[in-house]
mmCIF file of C-alpha atoms in Angstrom:
data_model
loop_
_atom_site.group_PDB
_atom_site.id
_atom_site.type_symbol
_atom_site.label_atom_id
_atom_site.label_comp_id
_atom_site.label_asym_id
_atom_site.label_seq_id
_atom_site.Cartn_x
_atom_site.Cartn_y
_atom_site.Cartn_z
ATOM 1 C CA MET A 45 12.047 17.077 97.940
ATOM 2 C CA LYS A 46 13.274 20.072 95.947
ATOM 3 C CA ILE A 47 14.800 19.633 92.524
ATOM 4 C CA SER A 48 16.769 22.533 91.065
ATOM 5 C CA ALA A 49 17.470 22.706 87.314
ATOM 6 C CA SER A 50 20.889 23.942 86.338
ATOM 7 C CA LYS A 51 20.807 26.833 83.941
ATOM 8 C CA ARG A 52 23.161 26.762 80.947
ATOM 9 C CA LYS A 53 24.462 29.903 79.351
ATOM 10 C CA TYR A 54 24.418 30.031 75.515
ATOM 11 C CA ARG A 55 26.717 32.672 74.080
ATOM 12 C CA GLY A 56 26.566 33.668 70.331
ATOM 13 C CA PHE A 57 28.834 35.801 68.031
ATOM 14 C CA THR A 58 29.127 39.418 68.877
ATOM 15 C CA LEU A 59 28.423 42.056 66.246
ATOM 16 C CA VAL A 60 32.117 42.903 66.005
ATOM 17 C CA GLU A 61 33.055 39.272 65.359
ATOM 18 C CA LEU A 62 30.350 38.909 62.732
ATOM 19 C CA LEU A 63 31.431 42.058 60.901
ATOM 20 C CA THR A 64 35.075 40.933 61.033
ATOM 21 C CA ALA A 65 34.205 37.529 59.564
ATOM 22 C CA MET A 66 32.133 39.158 56.797
ATOM 23 C CA ALA A 67 34.960 41.534 55.967
ATOM 24 C CA ILE A 68 37.487 38.682 55.715
ATOM 25 C CA THR A 69 35.080 36.681 53.552
ATOM 26 C CA ALA A 70 34.504 39.686 51.252
ATOM 27 C CA VAL A 71 38.260 40.211 50.834
ATOM 28 C CA LEU A 72 38.754 36.538 49.985
ATOM 29 C CA VAL A 73 35.856 36.540 47.506
ATOM 30 C CA LEU A 74 37.112 39.724 45.809
ATOM 31 C CA SER A 75 40.642 38.317 45.601
ATOM 32 C CA ILE A 76 39.374 35.089 44.027
ATOM 33 C CA MET A 77 37.177 37.028 41.592
ATOM 34 C CA GLN A 78 40.111 39.254 40.618
ATOM 35 C CA LEU A 79 42.379 36.258 40.042
ATOM 36 C CA THR A 80 39.651 34.535 38.031
ATOM 37 C CA THR A 81 39.059 37.660 35.917
ATOM 38 C CA GLN A 82 42.782 38.032 35.270
ATOM 39 C CA GLY A 83 43.007 34.351 34.342
ATOM 40 C CA ILE A 84 40.095 34.635 31.911
ATOM 41 C CA SER A 85 41.579 37.797 30.393
ATOM 42 C CA LEU A 86 44.972 36.106 30.019
ATOM 43 C CA TRP A 87 43.323 33.064 28.452
ATOM 44 C CA LYS A 88 41.458 35.274 25.969
ATOM 45 C CA ASP A 89 44.671 37.112 25.059
ATOM 46 C CA VAL A 90 46.558 33.849 24.551
ATOM 47 C CA ASN A 91 43.695 32.346 22.552
ATOM 48 C CA ASP A 92 43.488 35.525 20.464
ATOM 49 C CA ASP A 93 47.229 35.402 19.742
ATOM 50 C CA VAL A 94 47.077 31.718 18.846
ATOM 51 C CA ALA A 95 44.190 32.280 16.425
ATOM 52 C CA THR A 96 45.887 35.299 14.854
ATOM 53 C CA THR A 97 49.232 33.517 14.609
ATOM 54 C CA SER A 98 47.700 30.389 13.077
ATOM 55 C CA THR A 99 45.827 32.298 10.381
ATOM 56 C CA ALA A 100 48.820 34.419 9.396
ATOM 57 C CA ARG A 101 51.246 31.506 9.377
ATOM 58 C CA VAL A 102 48.933 29.357 7.263
ATOM 59 C CA ALA A 103 48.702 32.183 4.714
ATOM 60 C CA LEU A 104 52.482 32.637 4.640
ATOM 61 C CA GLN A 105 53.164 28.907 4.381
ATOM 62 C CA THR A 106 50.613 28.492 1.590
ATOM 63 C CA MET A 107 52.150 31.291 -0.440
ATOM 64 C CA GLN A 108 55.645 30.003 0.307
ATOM 65 C CA ARG A 109 54.807 26.477 -0.916
ATOM 66 C CA ASP A 110 53.273 27.848 -4.107
ATOM 67 C CA LEU A 111 56.310 30.002 -4.874
ATOM 68 C CA GLU A 112 58.652 27.119 -4.081
ATOM 69 C CA SER A 113 56.984 25.109 -6.855
ATOM 70 C CA TYR A 114 56.979 27.996 -9.381
ATOM 71 C CA GLN A 115 57.046 26.762 -12.995
ATOM 72 C CA MET A 116 57.978 28.441 -16.270
ATOM 73 C CA LYS A 117 59.538 27.655 -19.632
ATOM 74 C CA PRO A 118 62.773 29.602 -20.154
ATOM 75 C CA GLY A 119 64.090 30.652 -23.506
ATOM 76 C CA ALA A 120 63.195 32.996 -26.323
ATOM 77 C CA ASN A 121 59.439 33.181 -25.851
ATOM 78 C CA ASP A 122 57.116 36.079 -25.105
ATOM 79 C CA TYR A 123 54.656 34.038 -23.063
ATOM 80 C CA GLN A 124 53.875 35.400 -19.618
ATOM 81 C CA TRP A 125 54.691 33.083 -16.705
ATOM 82 C CA PHE A 126 54.298 35.536 -13.821
ATOM 83 C CA PHE A 127 52.128 38.631 -13.757
ATOM 84 C CA ALA A 128 51.563 41.065 -10.874
ATOM 85 C CA CYS A 129 49.875 44.439 -10.878
ATOM 86 C CA LYS A 130 47.760 46.851 -8.893
ATOM 87 C CA ASP A 131 44.118 45.956 -9.239
ATOM 88 C CA ASP A 132 42.491 49.238 -10.235
ATOM 89 C CA GLU A 133 39.231 47.425 -10.889
ATOM 90 C CA MET A 134 38.952 46.393 -7.238
ATOM 91 C CA ASP A 135 39.878 49.869 -5.978
ATOM 92 C CA SER A 136 37.357 51.813 -8.042
ATOM 93 C CA PRO A 137 34.334 53.083 -6.063
ATOM 94 C CA GLU A 138 32.003 51.780 -8.756
ATOM 95 C CA SER A 139 33.202 48.227 -8.146
ATOM 96 C CA HIS A 140 31.598 48.371 -4.696
ATOM 97 C CA GLY A 141 28.461 50.248 -5.752
ATOM 98 C CA VAL A 142 29.558 53.396 -3.917
ATOM 99 C CA LYS A 143 29.435 56.875 -5.409
ATOM 100 C CA ALA A 144 32.447 59.084 -4.890
ATOM 101 C CA PRO A 145 31.726 61.949 -2.459
ATOM 102 C CA ALA A 146 31.336 65.380 -4.031
ATOM 103 C CA ARG A 147 33.964 67.942 -3.091
ATOM 104 C CA LYS A 148 32.723 71.029 -1.294
ATOM 105 C CA LYS A 149 33.661 74.460 -2.492
ATOM 106 C CA GLY A 150 35.037 77.174 -0.276
ATOM 107 C CA LYS A 151 36.458 76.665 3.190
ATOM 108 C CA GLY A 152 37.825 73.231 3.903
ATOM 109 C CA LYS A 153 38.085 72.315 0.221
ATOM 110 C CA GLY A 154 40.211 69.251 -0.350
ATOM 111 C CA LYS A 155 40.447 68.303 3.332
ATOM 112 C CA ALA A 156 39.566 64.797 4.431
ATOM 113 C CA LYS A 157 36.858 64.273 7.026
ATOM 114 C CA PRO A 158 37.800 63.126 10.517
ATOM 115 C CA GLY A 159 38.513 59.422 10.528
ATOM 116 C CA ALA A 160 39.121 59.384 6.773
ATOM 117 C CA LEU A 161 42.071 57.759 5.075
ATOM 118 C CA SER A 162 44.928 60.053 4.097
ATOM 119 C CA TYR A 163 45.684 57.992 0.954
ATOM 120 C CA ILE A 164 43.994 55.497 -1.316
ATOM 121 C CA PRO A 165 45.196 51.992 -0.466
ATOM 122 C CA GLU A 166 45.548 49.685 -3.426
ATOM 123 C CA SER A 167 44.402 46.160 -4.112
ATOM 124 C CA ALA A 168 46.615 43.824 -6.105
ATOM 125 C CA ARG A 169 46.682 40.578 -8.039
ATOM 126 C CA PHE A 170 49.488 38.260 -8.982
ATOM 127 C CA ILE A 171 49.273 35.132 -11.093
ATOM 128 C CA PHE A 172 51.879 32.470 -11.798
ATOM 129 C CA PHE A 173 52.218 28.770 -12.578
ATOM 130 C CA ALA A 174 53.048 26.164 -9.937
ATOM 131 C CA CYS A 175 52.485 22.601 -8.787
ATOM 132 C CA ALA A 176 50.010 23.443 -6.051
ATOM 133 C CA PRO A 177 50.595 20.793 -3.350
ATOM 134 C CA ASP A 178 47.138 21.053 -1.759
ATOM 135 C CA ARG A 179 45.257 20.587 -5.037
ATOM 136 C CA ASN A 180 47.633 18.523 -7.149
ATOM 137 C CA PRO A 181 47.877 14.790 -6.364
ATOM 138 C CA ALA A 182 51.176 14.617 -8.248
ATOM 139 C CA VAL A 183 52.918 16.436 -5.409
ATOM 140 C CA SER A 184 50.691 15.281 -2.561
ATOM 141 C CA SER A 185 52.273 14.140 0.707
ATOM 142 C CA ASP A 186 50.180 10.973 0.493
ATOM 143 C CA PRO A 187 52.093 8.251 -1.455
ATOM 144 C CA SER A 188 48.872 6.450 -2.404
ATOM 145 C CA ALA A 189 47.441 9.667 -3.880
ATOM 146 C CA ARG A 190 50.569 10.176 -5.978
ATOM 147 C CA ALA A 191 50.555 6.541 -7.177
ATOM 148 C CA GLY A 192 46.855 6.707 -8.061
ATOM 149 C CA TYR A 193 47.337 9.954 -9.943
ATOM 150 C CA ARG A 194 50.242 8.538 -11.997
ATOM 151 C CA GLN A 195 48.178 5.487 -12.852
ATOM 152 C CA GLU A 196 45.255 7.685 -13.899
ATOM 153 C CA LEU A 197 47.492 9.801 -16.111
ATOM 154 C CA ALA A 198 49.012 6.710 -17.705
ATOM 155 C CA SER A 199 45.602 5.286 -18.581
ATOM 156 C CA ALA A 200 44.354 8.694 -19.787
ATOM 157 C CA ASN A 201 47.391 9.069 -22.005
ATOM 158 C CA ASP A 202 46.496 5.830 -23.763
ATOM 159 C CA ARG A 203 43.024 7.041 -24.623
ATOM 160 C CA GLU A 204 42.613 8.939 -27.855
ATOM 161 C CA GLY A 205 41.778 12.618 -27.419
ATOM 162 C CA ASP A 206 42.715 12.673 -23.720
ATOM 163 C CA PRO A 207 46.394 13.641 -23.682
ATOM 164 C CA TYR A 208 48.732 13.991 -20.758
ATOM 165 C CA LEU A 209 48.203 17.518 -19.441
ATOM 166 C CA GLY A 210 51.084 17.754 -17.002
ATOM 167 C CA ASP A 211 51.095 18.759 -13.356
ATOM 168 C CA VAL A 212 50.977 22.552 -13.617
ATOM 169 C CA ASN A 213 48.280 24.724 -12.072
ATOM 170 C CA ALA A 214 47.761 28.428 -12.499
ATOM 171 C CA VAL A 215 47.661 30.023 -9.044
ATOM 172 C CA GLY A 216 46.162 33.444 -8.504
ATOM 173 C CA TYR A 217 46.320 35.609 -5.401
ATOM 174 C CA ARG A 218 44.091 38.623 -4.908
ATOM 175 C CA LEU A 219 44.650 41.132 -2.151
ATOM 176 C CA GLU A 220 41.528 43.233 -1.722
ATOM 177 C CA TYR A 221 41.551 46.365 0.385
ATOM 178 C CA LYS A 222 38.133 47.588 1.522
ATOM 179 C CA ASP A 223 35.792 47.905 4.452
ATOM 180 C CA HIS A 224 34.466 44.345 4.471
ATOM 181 C CA ILE A 225 31.785 44.996 7.099
ATOM 182 C CA GLN A 226 30.169 48.073 5.583
ATOM 183 C CA ASN A 227 31.158 47.096 2.017
ATOM 184 C CA LYS A 228 32.659 50.512 1.360
ATOM 185 C CA ALA A 229 35.525 51.170 -0.990
ATOM 186 C CA ALA A 230 38.714 52.490 0.555
ATOM 187 C CA ARG A 231 38.981 56.043 -0.757
ATOM 188 C CA ALA A 232 40.498 59.231 0.532
ATOM 189 C CA GLY A 233 37.861 61.620 1.854
ATOM 190 C CA GLU A 234 35.426 58.926 2.964
ATOM 191 C CA SER A 235 34.668 59.130 6.688
ATOM 192 C CA GLY A 236 33.967 56.241 9.019
ATOM 193 C CA ILE A 237 36.058 53.753 7.058
ATOM 194 C CA TYR A 238 38.625 51.492 8.690
ATOM 195 C CA PRO A 239 39.449 49.053 5.906
ATOM 196 C CA VAL A 240 41.685 46.012 6.073
ATOM 197 C CA PHE A 241 43.053 43.566 3.518
ATOM 198 C CA ALA A 242 41.604 40.184 2.718
ATOM 199 C CA LEU A 243 43.861 37.728 0.887
ATOM 200 C CA TYR A 244 42.212 35.338 -1.577
ATOM 201 C CA ARG A 245 43.739 32.353 -3.374
ATOM 202 C CA ASN A 246 42.512 30.541 -6.451
ATOM 203 C CA VAL A 247 44.026 27.367 -7.924
ATOM 204 C CA VAL A 248 42.993 26.611 -11.510
ATOM 205 C CA SER A 249 42.751 22.944 -12.468
ATOM 206 C CA GLN A 250 45.421 21.360 -14.670
ATOM 207 C CA ARG A 251 42.974 20.966 -17.549
ATOM 208 C CA ARG A 252 41.829 24.606 -17.596
ATOM 209 C CA THR A 253 45.402 25.741 -17.061
ATOM 210 C CA TYR A 254 46.531 23.717 -20.061
ATOM 211 C CA ASN A 255 43.626 24.713 -22.319
ATOM 212 C CA GLU A 256 43.133 28.371 -21.370
ATOM 213 C CA LEU A 257 46.168 29.862 -19.607
ATOM 214 C CA LEU A 258 49.446 28.312 -20.720
ATOM 215 C CA CYS A 259 51.446 30.086 -23.441
ATOM 216 C CA LYS A 260 49.507 33.359 -23.300
ATOM 217 C CA ASN A 261 50.848 36.804 -24.116
ATOM 218 C CA ASP A 262 48.216 38.438 -21.900
ATOM 219 C CA LEU A 263 48.045 36.257 -18.783
ATOM 220 C CA TYR A 264 46.123 38.826 -16.723
ATOM 221 C CA ASN A 265 43.059 39.033 -18.963
ATOM 222 C CA ALA A 266 43.135 35.309 -19.704
ATOM 223 C CA TYR A 267 43.155 34.557 -15.981
ATOM 224 C CA ARG A 268 40.350 37.031 -15.276
ATOM 225 C CA GLY A 269 38.130 35.122 -17.683
ATOM 226 C CA VAL A 270 38.862 31.849 -15.885
ATOM 227 C CA ALA A 271 38.636 33.312 -12.361
ATOM 228 C CA ALA A 272 35.232 34.859 -13.043
ATOM 229 C CA ASP A 273 33.520 31.454 -12.851
ATOM 230 C CA SER A 274 35.784 29.732 -10.319
ATOM 231 C CA GLU A 275 35.737 29.753 -6.543
ATOM 232 C CA GLU A 276 38.333 31.634 -4.524
ATOM 233 C CA ASP A 277 39.450 30.668 -1.035
ATOM 234 C CA ILE A 278 40.007 33.383 1.543
ATOM 235 C CA ILE A 279 43.168 32.376 3.386
ATOM 236 C CA CYS A 280 43.650 35.440 5.601
ATOM 237 C CA ASP A 281 41.522 38.409 6.571
ATOM 238 C CA ASN A 282 42.073 41.404 8.851
ATOM 239 C CA VAL A 283 45.408 42.068 7.139
ATOM 240 C CA VAL A 284 46.639 45.554 7.958
ATOM 241 C CA GLU A 285 49.777 45.536 5.815
ATOM 242 C CA MET A 286 51.345 43.148 3.345
ATOM 243 C CA ASN A 287 54.504 43.321 1.271
ATOM 244 C CA LEU A 288 55.800 40.947 -1.390
ATOM 245 C CA THR A 289 59.238 41.750 -2.787
ATOM 246 C CA VAL A 290 61.045 39.723 -5.462
ATOM 247 C CA ASN A 291 64.756 39.623 -6.257
ATOM 248 C CA ILE A 292 65.630 39.579 -9.951
ATOM 249 C CA GLU A 293 68.887 38.234 -11.328
ATOM 250 C CA TYR A 294 69.755 39.485 -14.810
ATOM 251 C CA ILE A 295 72.730 39.650 -17.138
ATOM 252 C CA SER A 296 73.820 43.162 -17.918
ATOM 253 C CA SER A 297 74.248 43.875 -21.616
ATOM 254 C CA GLU A 298 76.724 46.624 -20.854
ATOM 255 C CA ALA A 299 80.297 45.519 -21.528
ATOM 256 C CA SER A 300 83.249 47.892 -21.565
ATOM 257 C CA ASP A 301 87.029 47.599 -21.623
ATOM 258 C CA LYS A 302 86.659 44.130 -23.129
ATOM 259 C CA ARG A 303 84.893 42.917 -19.995
ATOM 260 C CA GLU A 304 82.109 40.431 -20.385
ATOM 261 C CA ALA A 305 78.593 41.182 -19.280
ATOM 262 C CA GLU A 306 78.047 40.286 -15.628
ATOM 263 C CA LYS A 307 75.180 39.094 -13.481
ATOM 264 C CA ARG A 308 73.400 41.724 -11.447
ATOM 265 C CA LEU A 309 70.555 41.847 -8.959
ATOM 266 C CA ALA A 310 67.511 44.095 -8.863
ATOM 267 C CA THR A 311 64.614 44.277 -6.432
ATOM 268 C CA ALA A 312 60.968 44.855 -7.277
ATOM 269 C CA THR A 313 58.032 45.364 -4.931
ATOM 270 C CA VAL A 314 55.111 43.333 -6.213
ATOM 271 C CA ILE A 315 52.651 44.148 -3.414
ATOM 272 C CA SER A 316 52.868 46.963 -0.902
ATOM 273 C CA SER A 317 50.194 48.413 1.350
ATOM 274 C CA ASN A 318 51.657 51.907 0.926
ATOM 275 C CA GLY A 319 50.965 51.948 -2.802
ATOM 276 C CA LYS A 320 54.512 51.260 -4.059
ATOM 277 C CA GLY A 321 53.701 47.991 -5.805
ATOM 278 C CA GLU A 322 54.846 47.753 -9.421
ATOM 279 C CA LYS A 323 53.690 45.814 -12.445
ATOM 280 C CA VAL A 324 55.945 42.796 -12.841
ATOM 281 C CA ILE A 325 55.841 40.541 -15.918
ATOM 282 C CA VAL A 326 58.060 37.499 -16.397
ATOM 283 C CA THR A 327 58.478 36.066 -19.904
ATOM 284 C CA GLY A 328 60.809 33.356 -21.159
ATOM 285 C CA ASP A 329 63.981 35.446 -21.159
ATOM 286 C CA SER A 330 63.181 38.785 -19.522
ATOM 287 C CA VAL A 331 61.537 40.441 -16.544
ATOM 288 C CA THR A 332 59.676 43.732 -16.939
ATOM 289 C CA VAL A 333 59.248 45.959 -13.884
ATOM 290 C CA GLY A 334 57.155 49.014 -14.631
ATOM 291 C CA GLY A 335 58.842 50.551 -17.665
ATOM 292 C CA SER A 336 62.193 48.810 -17.170
ATOM 293 C CA VAL A 337 63.088 45.607 -18.986
ATOM 294 C CA TYR A 338 65.768 43.315 -17.559
ATOM 295 C CA PRO A 339 67.233 41.040 -20.270
ATOM 296 C CA ASN A 340 68.188 37.429 -19.615
ATOM 297 C CA ALA A 341 66.498 37.735 -16.233
ATOM 298 C CA ARG A 342 64.748 35.511 -13.747
ATOM 299 C CA ILE A 343 63.180 35.814 -10.301
ATOM 300 C CA VAL A 344 65.427 34.018 -7.837
ATOM 301 C CA SER A 345 63.815 34.695 -4.461
ATOM 302 C CA ALA A 346 61.031 36.538 -2.675
ATOM 303 C CA GLN A 347 60.339 38.060 0.727
ATOM 304 C CA ILE A 348 56.837 38.104 2.182
ATOM 305 C CA SER A 349 55.710 40.056 5.235
ATOM 306 C CA VAL A 350 52.223 40.429 6.652
ATOM 307 C CA THR A 351 50.812 42.410 9.564
ATOM 308 C CA VAL A 352 47.460 41.156 10.820
ATOM 309 C CA LEU A 353 44.869 42.652 13.129
ATOM 310 C CA THR A 354 44.052 40.638 16.241
ATOM 311 C CA GLU A 355 40.466 39.716 17.073
ATOM 312 C CA GLU A 356 40.493 42.234 19.908
ATOM 313 C CA GLY A 357 41.704 44.881 17.479
ATOM 314 C CA ALA A 358 38.987 43.969 14.980
ATOM 315 C CA ALA A 359 36.363 44.330 17.725
ATOM 316 C CA LEU A 360 37.773 47.753 18.617
ATOM 317 C CA VAL A 361 37.646 48.812 14.959
ATOM 318 C CA GLU A 362 34.006 47.759 14.796
ATOM 319 C CA ARG A 363 33.211 49.819 17.914
ATOM 320 C CA MET A 364 34.966 52.781 16.304
ATOM 321 C CA ARG A 365 32.833 52.323 13.187
ATOM 322 C CA GLN A 366 29.715 52.481 15.358
ATOM 323 C CA GLY A 367 30.961 55.550 17.208
ATOM 324 C CA LYS A 368 31.196 53.649 20.528
ATOM 325 C CA ALA A 369 34.960 54.040 20.909
ATOM 326 C CA ARG A 370 37.487 56.738 20.131
ATOM 327 C CA PRO A 371 40.384 55.898 17.807
ATOM 328 C CA PRO A 372 43.604 55.379 19.812
ATOM 329 C CA GLN A 373 46.959 56.757 18.772
ATOM 330 C CA PRO A 374 48.248 54.818 15.722
ATOM 331 C CA VAL A 375 51.483 53.851 17.486
ATOM 332 C CA ASP A 376 49.605 52.431 20.470
ATOM 333 C CA PHE A 377 47.067 50.702 18.249
ATOM 334 C CA PHE A 378 49.658 48.923 16.086
ATOM 335 C CA ALA A 379 51.774 47.949 19.095
ATOM 336 C CA ARG A 380 48.878 46.377 20.974
ATOM 337 C CA TYR A 381 46.468 45.052 18.375
ATOM 338 C CA THR A 382 48.644 43.822 15.490
ATOM 339 C CA ARG A 383 51.093 40.980 14.920
ATOM 340 C CA GLN A 384 53.741 40.850 12.188
ATOM 341 C CA PHE A 385 55.095 37.777 10.396
ATOM 342 C CA SER A 386 57.599 37.382 7.577
ATOM 343 C CA THR A 387 59.341 34.694 5.560
ATOM 344 C CA SER A 388 61.725 34.281 2.631
ATOM 345 C CA VAL A 389 61.524 31.777 -0.198
ATOM 346 C CA ASN A 390 63.879 30.698 -2.968
ATOM 347 C CA LEU A 391 62.186 30.084 -6.310
ATOM 348 C CA PRO A 392 63.208 27.050 -8.385
ATOM 349 C CA GLN A 393 65.349 27.851 -11.408
ATOM 350 C CA PRO A 394 64.390 26.114 -14.674
ATOM 351 C CA TYR A 395 67.857 26.467 -16.227
#
């Protein structure tokens, strides 16, 4: 008996089919990778914007709250209640341990090196009195903190030699302009410097404010002595530009044709990144701006604007410092890597 085994044919993929399948798979993988890369890039951009926005808004809101609780004693007194000026001490090369570059004679004399600043940016300070809400329990948002503070003051007021000191803090802001990474001063003629602002805030306790700063004719130097041994908080860094402008209401002393003196408004720039900031001093019944004195004057409002560098922009600046990237056009750089914020605030009027 003869048994025959049936033969089965096994057929695999042809080379063309295999190559086609590999090509389709490669296209799908590349598409997924591209979408993933775009998603990650978008997430980084959004996260960068959120971080930048949060930092700038916190700085603006902090300054706004402080100015909204501005305190002074009006009347015929020469005590300084608000002081703002350019901080020449912070801008001097010696303050950063850097020697000024020697000028070369002959060809190219007076020309800045490539990448150098075309002007000397200026640091600034301004000091005033306020009820700082984040440091002063008397104006805290927590009712129990306010109640506890009032009880503490009441008991302290009963003790001999421990009088009621009030709820006023001296608040100082310092805007420092320098290269914070290389610790170089921002000076014209210095190459390789891409400085930015850092904004610092210092709140002096009620006790030191009462004992050392209230009713002073030279608030700036009195505050410097207190600030030297107190801790500052940095509330915003990577600031490219900042402007603080105050509106001054004053009564004109000029009267003609039997008309009474009238109220007028003046504007003063307290802080400006382009170097136009002026010295502003507020006393009990006048405001001095530079060399001009406004009688029967008060600051009624302020405008604050800040332009901050994004984290991506800060990374690009660092690569430029290291010579790993070429500086882009200023217009393109500011449009892509900076964000601008602004706010207005009305100051309380103690009249």
